[in-house]
Amino acid sequence: MILLIDAGNTRLKWRLAMSGAAAVEGVSVIGAPEPLKELEGYWAHVSGVFVSSVASRSAKERLDALLGSHTVAPVQYCWSESARMGLVNSYKDVSLMGADRWHAMLGGWVRCGAAFAVIDAGSAVTVDYVGPDGGHIGGYILPGLQMMRRSLKVDAARIGFEHHDVLSTTPGQSTGECVNNGLSWLSEAIVHRLLRDLSAYNLGSVFLTGGDAWRFQGLGLQSVFVEGLVLDGLGQRVGVGQDK
Ligand SMILES: Nc1ncnc2c1ncn2[C@@H]1O[C@H](COP(=O)(O)OP(=O)(O)O)[C@@H](O)[C@H]1O
Ligand SMILES: CC(C)(COP(=O)(O)O)[C@@H](O)C(=O)NCCC(=O)O
Ligand SMILES: [K+]
């Protein structure tokens, strides 16, 4: 069996791919004591590990040590590429693109084979557009929800608030409402801008992934939610694609 890992800056997502059978999947917070605990009992069957990572060097070293303590299977890191399966990266130096973005785009491209947008609402929010010919039109990197909450709490002395997940965009009448509604307002503004871009660039499908994806759907983004989109692209790359 092949172990696929998507190591983000907040959470580690994994999938044990078995050809022709349903995969075993899991997610854990980066830094958790035993992020791959659910794999107990499967390690003897792991013949290879493939990792798409944007995590820090120290997180990578912890992951490498953890994998080394459980399996002798080869571990291969899969970084962004210039092209694959007709998808073509717009970056001059593809090594600078987050591997999650590349594999999410590959997952979307394999699904639709036409023009599409990918939104990954993770630690950061990434948006990427791909044309009908598989050419990466380009994308955007924005601060994610926790980043924005943290910056308001840390960088502004007098902003104290309890955050909640109510997606209200009405004008706030307390610090908590102004912050929470402000963050929803900003997410809604991203949705509105995306909708404009979808028609401007003639993009058909919208693939949405990431731990905060529900916010964009809740604020009106018509999209296909694919929780494991990065893992799908990684799997396609290493020959253990999921049946659609
Ligand atoms: N158990 C959780 N722990 C941390 N963040 C979570 C959790 N569940 C949902 N989230 C949300 O998911 C976001 C991280 O999404 P994720 O796609 O895992 O990010 P990344 O790919 O950058 O690691 C966080 O900003 C947070 O709001
Ligand atoms: C923008 C990201 C931090 C998003 O990662 P995530 O939020 O999933 O942890 C990651 O794609 C990254 O490290 N990118 C490198 C810069 C670039 O893609 O141009
Ligand atoms: K991600």
mmCIF file of C-alpha atoms and ligand atoms in Angstrom:
data_model
loop_
_atom_site.group_PDB
_atom_site.id
_atom_site.type_symbol
_atom_site.label_atom_id
_atom_site.label_comp_id
_atom_site.label_asym_id
_atom_site.label_seq_id
_atom_site.Cartn_x
_atom_site.Cartn_y
_atom_site.Cartn_z
ATOM 1 C CA MET A 1 0.000 0.000 0.000
ATOM 2 C CA ILE A 2 1.106 3.564 -0.713
ATOM 3 C CA LEU A 3 0.950 6.235 2.003
ATOM 4 C CA LEU A 4 0.222 9.733 0.688
ATOM 5 C CA ILE A 5 0.805 12.703 2.986
ATOM 6 C CA ASP A 6 -0.223 16.355 2.551
ATOM 7 C CA ALA A 7 1.723 18.315 5.172
ATOM 8 C CA GLY A 8 0.352 21.856 5.475
ATOM 9 C CA ASN A 9 1.290 24.554 7.963
ATOM 10 C CA THR A 10 -1.620 23.668 10.260
ATOM 11 C CA ARG A 11 -2.681 20.089 9.626
ATOM 12 C CA LEU A 12 -1.272 16.887 8.225
ATOM 13 C CA LYS A 13 -3.626 14.999 5.953
ATOM 14 C CA TRP A 14 -2.847 11.391 4.952
ATOM 15 C CA ARG A 15 -4.300 8.647 2.787
ATOM 16 C CA LEU A 16 -3.365 4.966 2.628
ATOM 17 C CA ALA A 17 -4.050 4.109 -1.007
ATOM 18 C CA MET A 18 -4.803 0.536 -1.941
ATOM 19 C CA SER A 19 -5.349 -0.054 -5.667
ATOM 20 C CA GLY A 20 -8.936 -0.893 -6.301
ATOM 21 C CA ALA A 21 -9.997 -0.574 -2.678
ATOM 22 C CA ALA A 22 -11.295 2.314 -0.576
ATOM 23 C CA ALA A 23 -8.458 4.240 0.948
ATOM 24 C CA VAL A 24 -7.955 4.762 4.667
ATOM 25 C CA GLU A 25 -7.619 8.480 5.426
ATOM 26 C CA GLY A 26 -6.948 10.722 8.375
ATOM 27 C CA VAL A 27 -6.023 14.225 9.492
ATOM 28 C CA SER A 28 -4.109 15.535 12.480
ATOM 29 C CA VAL A 29 -2.805 18.856 13.679
ATOM 30 C CA ILE A 30 0.837 19.533 12.869
ATOM 31 C CA GLY A 31 2.791 19.131 16.075
ATOM 32 C CA ALA A 32 0.358 16.611 17.567
ATOM 33 C CA PRO A 33 2.238 13.962 19.572
ATOM 34 C CA GLU A 34 1.306 11.029 17.335
ATOM 35 C CA PRO A 35 -0.095 12.472 14.082
ATOM 36 C CA LEU A 36 -0.126 9.086 12.319
ATOM 37 C CA LYS A 37 -1.450 7.035 15.243
ATOM 38 C CA GLU A 38 -4.409 5.782 13.196
ATOM 39 C CA LEU A 39 -1.956 3.982 10.917
ATOM 40 C CA GLU A 40 -1.123 1.457 13.643
ATOM 41 C CA GLY A 41 -1.600 -2.008 12.194
ATOM 42 C CA TYR A 42 -1.084 -0.824 8.626
ATOM 43 C CA TRP A 43 2.624 0.035 8.702
ATOM 44 C CA ALA A 44 3.765 -3.486 7.717
ATOM 45 C CA HIS A 45 1.807 -3.100 4.469
ATOM 46 C CA VAL A 46 3.251 0.297 3.499
ATOM 47 C CA SER A 47 5.537 -0.167 0.500
ATOM 48 C CA GLY A 48 6.158 3.518 -0.235
ATOM 49 C CA VAL A 49 5.483 6.987 1.174
ATOM 50 C CA PHE A 50 4.976 10.119 -0.927
ATOM 51 C CA VAL A 51 4.793 13.537 0.720
ATOM 52 C CA SER A 52 3.547 16.898 -0.562
ATOM 53 C CA SER A 53 4.793 19.392 2.022
ATOM 54 C CA VAL A 54 4.753 23.110 2.634
ATOM 55 C CA ALA A 55 5.515 22.664 6.329
ATOM 56 C CA SER A 56 8.545 24.090 8.100
ATOM 57 C CA ARG A 57 11.952 22.444 8.109
ATOM 58 C CA SER A 58 11.487 21.410 11.725
ATOM 59 C CA ALA A 59 8.075 19.901 10.954
ATOM 60 C CA LYS A 60 9.657 18.012 8.044
ATOM 61 C CA GLU A 61 12.403 16.697 10.302
ATOM 62 C CA ARG A 62 9.790 15.532 12.837
ATOM 63 C CA LEU A 63 7.786 13.848 10.073
ATOM 64 C CA ASP A 64 10.894 12.148 8.663
ATOM 65 C CA ALA A 65 11.822 10.850 12.118
ATOM 66 C CA LEU A 66 8.265 9.638 12.724
ATOM 67 C CA LEU A 67 8.102 7.825 9.377
ATOM 68 C CA GLY A 68 11.560 6.333 9.948
ATOM 69 C CA SER A 69 10.412 4.958 13.305
ATOM 70 C CA HIS A 70 7.496 3.104 11.717
ATOM 71 C CA THR A 71 8.583 1.958 8.267
ATOM 72 C CA VAL A 72 11.609 1.119 6.143
ATOM 73 C CA ALA A 73 9.586 2.004 3.034
ATOM 74 C CA PRO A 74 11.185 4.718 0.892
ATOM 75 C CA VAL A 75 9.927 8.249 1.577
ATOM 76 C CA GLN A 76 9.786 10.572 -1.446
ATOM 77 C CA TYR A 77 8.974 14.281 -1.245
ATOM 78 C CA CYS A 78 7.043 15.534 -4.282
ATOM 79 C CA TRP A 79 7.585 19.232 -4.967
ATOM 80 C CA SER A 80 5.949 21.491 -7.524
ATOM 81 C CA GLU A 81 6.767 20.723 -11.155
ATOM 82 C CA SER A 82 6.816 22.628 -14.433
ATOM 83 C CA ALA A 83 4.296 20.312 -16.073
ATOM 84 C CA ARG A 84 2.440 17.015 -15.737
ATOM 85 C CA MET A 85 -0.450 15.329 -17.552
ATOM 86 C CA GLY A 86 -1.055 18.473 -19.593
ATOM 87 C CA LEU A 87 -1.040 20.863 -16.615
ATOM 88 C CA VAL A 88 1.626 23.548 -17.081
ATOM 89 C CA ASN A 89 2.966 25.707 -14.234
ATOM 90 C CA SER A 90 3.241 29.473 -14.827
ATOM 91 C CA TYR A 91 6.116 29.902 -12.382
ATOM 92 C CA LYS A 92 9.557 30.469 -13.880
ATOM 93 C CA ASP A 93 11.065 28.833 -10.783
ATOM 94 C CA VAL A 94 8.569 26.085 -9.964
ATOM 95 C CA SER A 95 10.519 25.170 -6.823
ATOM 96 C CA LEU A 96 9.067 28.323 -5.258
ATOM 97 C CA MET A 97 5.439 27.223 -5.638
ATOM 98 C CA GLY A 98 3.901 25.427 -2.683
ATOM 99 C CA ALA A 99 3.582 21.715 -3.451
ATOM 100 C CA ASP A 100 0.009 21.832 -2.123
ATOM 101 C CA ARG A 101 -0.976 24.311 -4.822
ATOM 102 C CA TRP A 102 0.575 22.183 -7.584
ATOM 103 C CA HIS A 103 -1.032 18.964 -6.395
ATOM 104 C CA ALA A 104 -4.408 20.637 -5.791
ATOM 105 C CA MET A 105 -4.311 21.957 -9.369
ATOM 106 C CA LEU A 106 -3.331 18.497 -10.648
ATOM 107 C CA GLY A 107 -6.246 17.013 -8.727
ATOM 108 C CA GLY A 108 -8.602 19.552 -10.304
ATOM 109 C CA TRP A 109 -7.150 19.134 -13.798
ATOM 110 C CA VAL A 110 -7.535 15.351 -13.693
ATOM 111 C CA ARG A 111 -11.139 15.770 -12.546
ATOM 112 C CA CYS A 112 -12.288 18.217 -15.213
ATOM 113 C CA GLY A 113 -9.702 18.516 -18.009
ATOM 114 C CA ALA A 114 -11.056 22.017 -18.679
ATOM 115 C CA ALA A 115 -10.688 25.551 -17.324
ATOM 116 C CA PHE A 116 -11.150 25.693 -13.536
ATOM 117 C CA ALA A 117 -10.349 27.482 -10.296
ATOM 118 C CA VAL A 118 -8.953 25.935 -7.126
ATOM 119 C CA ILE A 119 -9.408 27.583 -3.727
ATOM 120 C CA ASP A 120 -7.538 26.057 -0.778
ATOM 121 C CA ALA A 121 -8.746 27.703 2.445
ATOM 122 C CA GLY A 122 -5.914 26.581 4.698
ATOM 123 C CA SER A 123 -3.410 28.330 6.979
ATOM 124 C CA ALA A 124 -3.171 30.686 4.029
ATOM 125 C CA VAL A 125 -5.879 30.891 1.389
ATOM 126 C CA THR A 126 -4.577 30.069 -2.074
ATOM 127 C CA VAL A 127 -6.459 30.625 -5.305
ATOM 128 C CA ASP A 128 -5.270 29.272 -8.648
ATOM 129 C CA TYR A 129 -6.761 29.522 -12.125
ATOM 130 C CA VAL A 130 -6.087 27.024 -14.916
ATOM 131 C CA GLY A 131 -7.062 27.615 -18.547
ATOM 132 C CA PRO A 132 -8.741 25.126 -20.927
ATOM 133 C CA ASP A 133 -5.338 24.091 -22.299
ATOM 134 C CA GLY A 134 -4.031 23.196 -18.826
ATOM 135 C CA GLY A 135 -1.977 26.368 -18.613
ATOM 136 C CA HIS A 136 -1.724 27.849 -15.099
ATOM 137 C CA ILE A 137 -3.083 31.385 -15.568
ATOM 138 C CA GLY A 138 -1.818 32.351 -12.116
ATOM 139 C CA GLY A 139 -3.075 32.678 -8.575
ATOM 140 C CA TYR A 140 -3.267 34.508 -5.274
ATOM 141 C CA ILE A 141 -1.999 33.943 -1.735
ATOM 142 C CA LEU A 142 -3.995 35.492 1.110
ATOM 143 C CA PRO A 143 -3.873 35.223 4.903
ATOM 144 C CA GLY A 144 -6.036 32.439 6.297
ATOM 145 C CA LEU A 145 -8.689 32.780 8.989
ATOM 146 C CA GLN A 146 -6.488 31.926 11.986
ATOM 147 C CA MET A 147 -3.706 34.169 10.668
ATOM 148 C CA MET A 148 -6.099 37.112 10.470
ATOM 149 C CA ARG A 149 -7.586 36.449 13.892
ATOM 150 C CA ARG A 150 -4.106 36.118 15.395
ATOM 151 C CA SER A 151 -2.788 39.287 13.787
ATOM 152 C CA LEU A 152 -5.723 41.323 15.137
ATOM 153 C CA LYS A 153 -5.224 39.894 18.626
ATOM 154 C CA VAL A 154 -1.431 40.201 18.621
ATOM 155 C CA ASP A 155 -0.794 43.331 16.609
ATOM 156 C CA ALA A 156 -3.589 45.548 17.941
ATOM 157 C CA ALA A 157 -3.316 46.258 21.649
ATOM 158 C CA ARG A 158 -6.936 47.025 22.287
ATOM 159 C CA ILE A 159 -8.664 44.356 20.234
ATOM 160 C CA GLY A 160 -9.889 41.612 22.522
ATOM 161 C CA PHE A 161 -12.601 39.286 21.233
ATOM 162 C CA GLU A 162 -13.986 35.793 21.367
ATOM 163 C CA HIS A 163 -14.144 34.364 17.896
ATOM 164 C CA HIS A 164 -17.060 32.284 16.648
ATOM 165 C CA ASP A 165 -18.046 30.647 13.390
ATOM 166 C CA VAL A 166 -21.265 32.516 12.653
ATOM 167 C CA LEU A 167 -21.010 33.846 9.099
ATOM 168 C CA SER A 168 -22.708 37.187 9.644
ATOM 169 C CA THR A 169 -21.661 40.093 7.434
ATOM 170 C CA THR A 170 -23.823 42.820 8.992
ATOM 171 C CA PRO A 171 -22.137 45.870 10.596
ATOM 172 C CA GLY A 172 -20.882 44.880 14.060
ATOM 173 C CA GLN A 173 -21.863 46.710 17.256
ATOM 174 C CA SER A 174 -19.184 45.295 19.557
ATOM 175 C CA THR A 175 -15.504 44.448 19.166
ATOM 176 C CA GLY A 176 -16.335 40.768 18.787
ATOM 177 C CA GLU A 177 -19.014 41.443 16.182
ATOM 178 C CA CYS A 178 -16.798 43.925 14.288
ATOM 179 C CA VAL A 179 -13.995 41.351 14.072
ATOM 180 C CA ASN A 180 -16.077 38.244 13.401
ATOM 181 C CA ASN A 181 -18.340 40.000 10.901
ATOM 182 C CA GLY A 182 -15.332 41.747 9.402
ATOM 183 C CA LEU A 183 -13.663 38.416 8.705
ATOM 184 C CA SER A 184 -16.888 37.065 7.179
ATOM 185 C CA TRP A 185 -17.204 40.287 5.175
ATOM 186 C CA LEU A 186 -13.678 39.802 3.847
ATOM 187 C CA SER A 187 -14.334 36.155 2.967
ATOM 188 C CA GLU A 188 -17.536 37.235 1.194
ATOM 189 C CA ALA A 189 -15.556 39.858 -0.720
ATOM 190 C CA ILE A 190 -13.197 37.106 -1.871
ATOM 191 C CA VAL A 191 -16.213 35.079 -3.056
ATOM 192 C CA HIS A 192 -17.560 38.057 -5.001
ATOM 193 C CA ARG A 193 -14.179 38.695 -6.597
ATOM 194 C CA LEU A 194 -13.852 35.018 -7.476
ATOM 195 C CA LEU A 195 -17.245 35.084 -9.185
ATOM 196 C CA ARG A 196 -16.108 38.046 -11.280
ATOM 197 C CA ASP A 197 -12.904 36.244 -12.231
ATOM 198 C CA LEU A 198 -14.715 33.034 -13.157
ATOM 199 C CA SER A 199 -16.499 34.873 -15.957
ATOM 200 C CA ALA A 200 -13.522 37.069 -16.834
ATOM 201 C CA TYR A 201 -11.306 34.016 -17.355
ATOM 202 C CA ASN A 202 -14.064 31.679 -18.559
ATOM 203 C CA LEU A 203 -13.413 29.216 -15.756
ATOM 204 C CA GLY A 204 -16.011 26.460 -15.442
ATOM 205 C CA SER A 205 -15.461 24.269 -12.397
ATOM 206 C CA VAL A 206 -14.533 25.600 -8.969
ATOM 207 C CA PHE A 207 -12.783 23.123 -6.685
ATOM 208 C CA LEU A 208 -12.683 24.050 -3.019
ATOM 209 C CA THR A 209 -10.579 22.433 -0.309
ATOM 210 C CA GLY A 210 -8.973 23.259 3.018
ATOM 211 C CA GLY A 211 -10.081 23.352 6.615
ATOM 212 C CA ASP A 212 -11.909 26.650 6.250
ATOM 213 C CA ALA A 213 -13.598 25.771 2.958
ATOM 214 C CA TRP A 214 -17.028 25.729 4.650
ATOM 215 C CA ARG A 215 -16.818 29.522 5.077
ATOM 216 C CA PHE A 216 -16.619 30.179 1.369
ATOM 217 C CA GLN A 217 -19.463 27.777 0.616
ATOM 218 C CA GLY A 218 -21.512 29.364 3.406
ATOM 219 C CA LEU A 219 -20.889 32.784 1.870
ATOM 220 C CA GLY A 220 -22.216 31.806 -1.528
ATOM 221 C CA LEU A 221 -19.369 30.192 -3.471
ATOM 222 C CA GLN A 222 -20.904 27.545 -5.746
ATOM 223 C CA SER A 223 -18.134 24.974 -5.799
ATOM 224 C CA VAL A 224 -17.212 21.305 -5.619
ATOM 225 C CA PHE A 225 -15.787 20.628 -2.154
ATOM 226 C CA VAL A 226 -12.976 18.071 -2.407
ATOM 227 C CA GLU A 227 -11.501 17.567 1.041
ATOM 228 C CA GLY A 228 -8.531 15.511 -0.191
ATOM 229 C CA LEU A 229 -7.825 17.438 -3.415
ATOM 230 C CA VAL A 230 -4.101 17.786 -2.696
ATOM 231 C CA LEU A 231 -3.878 14.044 -1.941
ATOM 232 C CA ASP A 232 -5.833 13.320 -5.134
ATOM 233 C CA GLY A 233 -3.261 15.199 -7.204
ATOM 234 C CA LEU A 234 -0.373 13.574 -5.349
ATOM 235 C CA GLY A 235 -1.963 10.167 -5.898
ATOM 236 C CA GLN A 236 -2.382 10.796 -9.618
ATOM 237 C CA ARG A 237 1.266 11.776 -9.807
ATOM 238 C CA VAL A 238 2.512 8.589 -8.189
ATOM 239 C CA GLY A 239 0.065 6.255 -9.883
ATOM 240 C CA VAL A 240 -2.519 5.657 -7.165
ATOM 241 C CA GLY A 241 -5.251 7.960 -8.427
ATOM 242 C CA GLN A 242 -8.689 7.696 -6.812
ATOM 243 C CA ASP A 243 -11.599 6.488 -8.944
ATOM 244 C CA LYS A 244 -13.799 9.540 -9.432
HETATM 245 N N1 LIG B 1 -8.776 20.512 14.208
HETATM 246 C C1 LIG B 1 -8.347 21.632 13.613
HETATM 247 N N2 LIG B 1 -7.182 22.164 13.987
HETATM 248 C C2 LIG B 1 -6.719 23.296 13.373
HETATM 249 N N3 LIG B 1 -7.373 23.964 12.406
HETATM 250 C C3 LIG B 1 -8.554 23.453 12.037
HETATM 251 C C4 LIG B 1 -9.090 22.273 12.604
HETATM 252 N N4 LIG B 1 -10.272 22.032 12.010
HETATM 253 C C5 LIG B 1 -10.465 23.005 11.115
HETATM 254 N N5 LIG B 1 -9.452 23.874 11.145
HETATM 255 C C6 LIG B 1 -9.373 25.057 10.303
HETATM 256 O O1 LIG B 1 -8.605 24.644 9.188
HETATM 257 C C7 LIG B 1 -7.658 25.623 8.851
HETATM 258 C C8 LIG B 1 -6.424 24.910 8.372
HETATM 259 O O2 LIG B 1 -6.837 24.191 7.213
HETATM 260 P P1 LIG B 1 -5.859 23.153 6.532
HETATM 261 O O3 LIG B 1 -6.402 22.922 5.174
HETATM 262 O O4 LIG B 1 -5.614 21.993 7.396
HETATM 263 O O5 LIG B 1 -4.520 24.021 6.450
HETATM 264 P P2 LIG B 1 -3.078 23.640 5.933
HETATM 265 O O6 LIG B 1 -3.239 22.878 4.644
HETATM 266 O O7 LIG B 1 -2.449 24.988 5.779
HETATM 267 O O8 LIG B 1 -2.442 22.830 7.013
HETATM 268 C C9 LIG B 1 -7.409 26.448 10.092
HETATM 269 O O9 LIG B 1 -7.270 27.810 9.710
HETATM 270 C C10 LIG B 1 -8.674 26.241 10.953
HETATM 271 O O10 LIG B 1 -9.534 27.350 10.870
HETATM 272 C C1 LIG B 2 0.855 29.571 0.401
HETATM 273 C C2 LIG B 2 1.111 28.344 1.236
HETATM 274 C C3 LIG B 2 1.784 28.692 2.545
HETATM 275 C C4 LIG B 2 -0.230 27.660 1.535
HETATM 276 O O1 LIG B 2 0.035 26.578 2.380
HETATM 277 P P1 LIG B 2 -1.017 26.126 3.503
HETATM 278 O O2 LIG B 2 -1.861 27.294 3.827
HETATM 279 O O3 LIG B 2 -1.779 25.038 2.859
HETATM 280 O O4 LIG B 2 -0.215 25.629 4.652
HETATM 281 C C5 LIG B 2 1.989 27.332 0.443
HETATM 282 O O5 LIG B 2 1.380 27.091 -0.805
HETATM 283 C C6 LIG B 2 3.396 27.847 0.230
HETATM 284 O O6 LIG B 2 4.203 27.729 1.115
HETATM 285 N N1 LIG B 2 3.658 28.430 -0.983
HETATM 286 C C7 LIG B 2 4.981 28.922 -1.285
HETATM 287 C C8 LIG B 2 4.874 30.230 -2.054
HETATM 288 C C9 LIG B 2 4.158 30.119 -3.405
HETATM 289 O O7 LIG B 2 3.342 29.177 -3.598
HETATM 290 O O8 LIG B 2 4.408 30.992 -4.288
HETATM 291 K K K B 3 -3.217 23.349 2.121
#
